[in-house]
């Protein structure tokens, strides 16, 4: 999937995951917009990223972006969806959120809709194509030049839209893989709680996942 000419808007782009992904996307040559509730914070973050990155409010970033990535806590999903909904019809929106409920973050607690991604689809409506990705990669590792030994599973009901998420994972220096329908996002969202448990139990600095086996290129 060729992303040249597409503007990638990272909503919540001043947070740890958002800023790290925006930085990696910009380094790969993509046109990046950093979104934040505060335009000033977004502009400051974009200046630190460089590579032509721009900073805007979340709403303006969603309007200006061709592909919109949400790097927000699950608790902010309702408010953020309402903020961007008028600007994302006909676009791909990538959800990275995981329904963690502190303090029990090591326990799987999926929403009644089945997954955070399915819930977001309901909030944004059918005019938006929601996919999900980047659930199991540590933000602090993405924020460095280090090679991150982690696969990114991308979920969505539209294969072409999933291919956009895979291209973004690849641009971030990771390996993106098709994970199937949007409902399957529940598996990756739930796995995040397991990874947090592994981090604590085995003193791991950001456990991730790697799919084993000799994978062939996905069929068209």
Coordinates of C-alpha atoms in Angstrom, one line a residue:
X1 CA 0.0 0.0 0.0
X2 CA 1.5 3.3 -1.1
X3 CA 0.9 6.1 1.4
X4 CA 2.6 8.8 -0.5
X5 CA 0.4 11.9 -0.8
X6 CA -1.7 10.9 2.2
X7 CA -1.7 13.1 5.3
X8 CA -1.6 11.0 8.5
X9 CA -3.4 12.8 11.4
X10 CA -2.4 11.4 14.9
X11 CA -5.1 12.4 17.3
X12 CA -3.8 12.5 20.8
X13 CA -0.4 13.0 19.2
X14 CA 1.2 14.7 22.2
X15 CA 0.8 11.6 24.4
X16 CA 3.4 8.9 24.6
X17 CA 2.2 6.5 22.0
X18 CA 0.9 9.2 19.7
X19 CA 4.1 11.3 19.7
X20 CA 6.2 8.1 19.2
X21 CA 4.2 7.0 16.2
X22 CA 4.1 10.5 14.7
X23 CA 7.9 10.7 15.1
X24 CA 8.4 7.3 13.4
X25 CA 5.9 8.1 10.6
X26 CA 7.6 11.5 9.9
X27 CA 11.1 9.8 9.9
X28 CA 9.8 7.4 7.2
X29 CA 8.9 10.4 5.0
X30 CA 5.1 10.5 5.6
X31 CA 3.2 13.7 5.9
X32 CA 2.2 13.9 9.6
X33 CA -0.2 16.1 11.5
X34 CA -0.1 16.1 15.3
X35 CA -3.5 16.6 16.9
X36 CA -4.1 17.6 20.5
X37 CA -6.9 19.2 22.6
X38 CA -4.4 22.2 22.8
X39 CA -3.2 23.7 19.5
X40 CA -0.2 25.1 21.3
X41 CA 0.9 21.7 22.6
X42 CA 0.4 20.1 19.2
X43 CA 2.5 22.8 17.5
X44 CA 5.3 22.4 20.1
X45 CA 5.2 18.6 19.7
X46 CA 5.3 18.9 15.9
X47 CA 8.3 21.2 16.1
X48 CA 10.1 18.6 18.1
X49 CA 9.3 15.9 15.5
X50 CA 10.4 18.1 12.6
X51 CA 10.3 16.6 9.1
X52 CA 7.5 19.0 8.2
X53 CA 5.1 17.8 10.9
X54 CA 2.3 20.2 11.6
X55 CA 0.4 20.7 14.9
X56 CA -3.3 21.4 15.2
X57 CA -6.3 20.8 17.4
X58 CA -7.8 17.3 17.3
X59 CA -10.7 18.5 15.2
X60 CA -8.6 20.4 12.7
X61 CA -6.2 17.5 12.4
X62 CA -9.1 15.1 11.8
X63 CA -10.4 17.4 9.1
X64 CA -7.0 17.8 7.4
X65 CA -5.9 14.2 7.6
X66 CA -6.6 11.6 4.9
X67 CA -6.0 8.8 7.5
X68 CA -6.8 9.5 11.1
X69 CA -5.1 7.5 13.9
X70 CA -6.5 7.7 17.5
X71 CA -3.8 7.4 20.1
X72 CA -6.0 8.1 23.1
X73 CA -6.9 6.3 26.4
X74 CA -10.1 4.3 26.2
X75 CA -11.6 6.6 28.8
X76 CA -11.4 9.5 26.3
X77 CA -13.1 7.6 23.5
X78 CA -16.6 9.2 23.8
X79 CA -15.3 12.7 23.9
X80 CA -12.8 12.3 21.1
X81 CA -15.2 10.5 18.9
X82 CA -17.7 13.4 19.3
X83 CA -14.9 15.9 18.5
X84 CA -13.7 14.3 15.3
X85 CA -17.0 12.7 14.0
X86 CA -18.0 15.7 11.8
X87 CA -14.6 15.5 10.0
X88 CA -14.0 11.8 9.3
X89 CA -16.8 10.6 7.1
X90 CA -15.4 8.6 4.2
X91 CA -12.0 8.2 5.9
X92 CA -10.1 5.4 7.6
X93 CA -9.9 5.8 11.4
X94 CA -7.3 3.6 13.2
X95 CA -8.1 2.8 16.8
X96 CA -5.2 2.0 19.1
X97 CA -7.1 2.0 22.4
X98 CA -7.3 -0.8 24.9
X99 CA -10.1 -0.9 27.5
X100 CA -8.0 -0.9 30.6
X101 CA -9.7 0.0 33.8
X102 CA -7.2 1.0 36.5
X103 CA -6.2 -0.3 38.9
X104 CA -7.0 -3.7 37.5
X105 CA -5.0 -3.3 34.3
X106 CA -3.8 -6.9 34.4
X107 CA -7.3 -8.2 34.0
X108 CA -9.2 -8.3 30.7
X109 CA -12.2 -6.0 30.8
X110 CA -13.7 -5.7 27.3
X111 CA -16.7 -3.5 26.7
X112 CA -20.2 -4.8 26.0
X113 CA -19.7 -4.1 22.2
X114 CA -17.0 -6.7 22.1
X115 CA -14.0 -4.5 21.7
X116 CA -13.0 -0.9 21.9
X117 CA -12.7 -0.8 18.1
X118 CA -16.3 -2.0 17.6
X119 CA -17.5 0.5 20.1
X120 CA -15.7 3.3 18.2
X121 CA -17.3 2.1 15.0
X122 CA -20.7 2.5 16.6
X123 CA -19.8 6.0 17.9
X124 CA -18.6 7.2 14.5
X125 CA -21.2 5.5 12.3
X126 CA -21.0 3.4 9.1
X127 CA -19.7 6.3 7.0
X128 CA -16.3 5.8 8.7
X129 CA -14.1 2.8 8.2
X130 CA -12.6 1.8 11.5
X131 CA -9.6 -0.5 11.8
X132 CA -7.5 -1.2 14.8
X133 CA -3.8 -1.7 15.4
X134 CA -0.7 -0.9 17.6
X135 CA -2.2 -2.5 20.8
X136 CA 0.9 -4.5 21.8
X137 CA 3.9 -2.3 21.2
X138 CA 5.5 -0.3 23.9
X139 CA 5.5 3.5 23.3
X140 CA 8.8 4.1 25.1
X141 CA 10.5 1.7 22.6
X142 CA 8.9 3.4 19.6
X143 CA 10.3 6.7 20.9
X144 CA 13.9 5.6 20.3
X145 CA 16.0 4.5 17.3
X146 CA 16.0 1.0 18.7
X147 CA 14.8 -1.9 16.6
X148 CA 11.4 -3.0 18.1
X149 CA 11.0 -6.8 17.8
X150 CA 7.3 -6.8 17.6
X151 CA 4.5 -7.6 15.2
X152 CA 1.4 -5.4 14.8
X153 CA -1.9 -7.2 14.2
X154 CA -4.3 -5.0 12.1
X155 CA -8.0 -5.7 12.3
X156 CA -10.9 -4.4 10.2
X157 CA -13.8 -5.5 8.0
X158 CA -12.2 -4.0 4.8
X159 CA -9.0 -5.6 3.6
X160 CA -7.8 -2.6 1.7
X161 CA -8.3 -0.4 4.8
X162 CA -6.3 -3.0 6.8
X163 CA -3.5 -2.7 4.2
X164 CA -3.3 1.0 5.1
X165 CA -2.7 0.1 8.8
X166 CA -0.1 -2.5 7.8
X167 CA 1.7 0.1 5.7
X168 CA 1.8 2.4 8.7
X169 CA 3.1 -0.4 10.9
X170 CA 5.8 -1.0 8.4
X171 CA 6.6 2.7 8.2
X172 CA 7.1 2.7 12.0
X173 CA 9.7 -0.1 11.6
X174 CA 7.4 -2.9 12.7
X175 CA 5.8 -5.8 10.9
X176 CA 2.1 -5.3 10.2
X177 CA 0.0 -8.4 9.7
X178 CA -3.7 -8.9 8.7
X179 CA -5.6 -10.0 11.8
X180 CA -9.0 -10.4 10.3
X181 CA -12.4 -8.8 11.0
X182 CA -12.8 -5.8 13.4
X183 CA -14.4 -8.2 15.9
X184 CA -11.0 -9.9 16.2
X185 CA -9.6 -6.8 17.7
X186 CA -10.9 -8.1 21.0
X187 CA -8.0 -10.7 21.0
X188 CA -5.3 -8.0 20.7
X189 CA -7.0 -5.7 23.2
X190 CA -7.4 -8.5 25.7
X191 CA -3.8 -9.6 25.1
X192 CA -2.5 -6.2 26.3
X193 CA -3.6 -7.0 29.9
X194 CA -1.7 -10.3 29.6
X195 CA 1.4 -8.5 28.4
X196 CA 1.2 -6.0 31.3
X197 CA 1.0 -9.0 33.6
X198 CA 4.0 -10.6 31.9
X199 CA 5.9 -7.3 32.2
X200 CA 5.4 -7.3 36.0
X201 CA 5.8 -11.0 36.6
X202 CA 8.9 -11.5 34.6
X203 CA 10.4 -8.0 34.8
X204 CA 10.2 -7.4 31.0
X205 CA 10.8 -3.9 29.6
X206 CA 7.8 -3.9 27.3
X207 CA 6.8 -7.4 26.2
X208 CA 5.4 -7.6 22.7
X209 CA 4.3 -10.4 20.3
X210 CA 5.9 -12.1 17.4
X211 CA 4.0 -14.4 15.0
X212 CA 6.2 -17.4 14.2
X213 CA 6.2 -19.6 11.1
X214 CA 7.1 -18.9 7.5
X215 CA 4.4 -16.4 6.5
X216 CA 3.7 -15.9 2.8
X217 CA 2.5 -12.6 1.3
X218 CA -1.2 -12.2 2.0
X219 CA -3.4 -13.2 -0.9
X220 CA -5.0 -10.3 -2.9

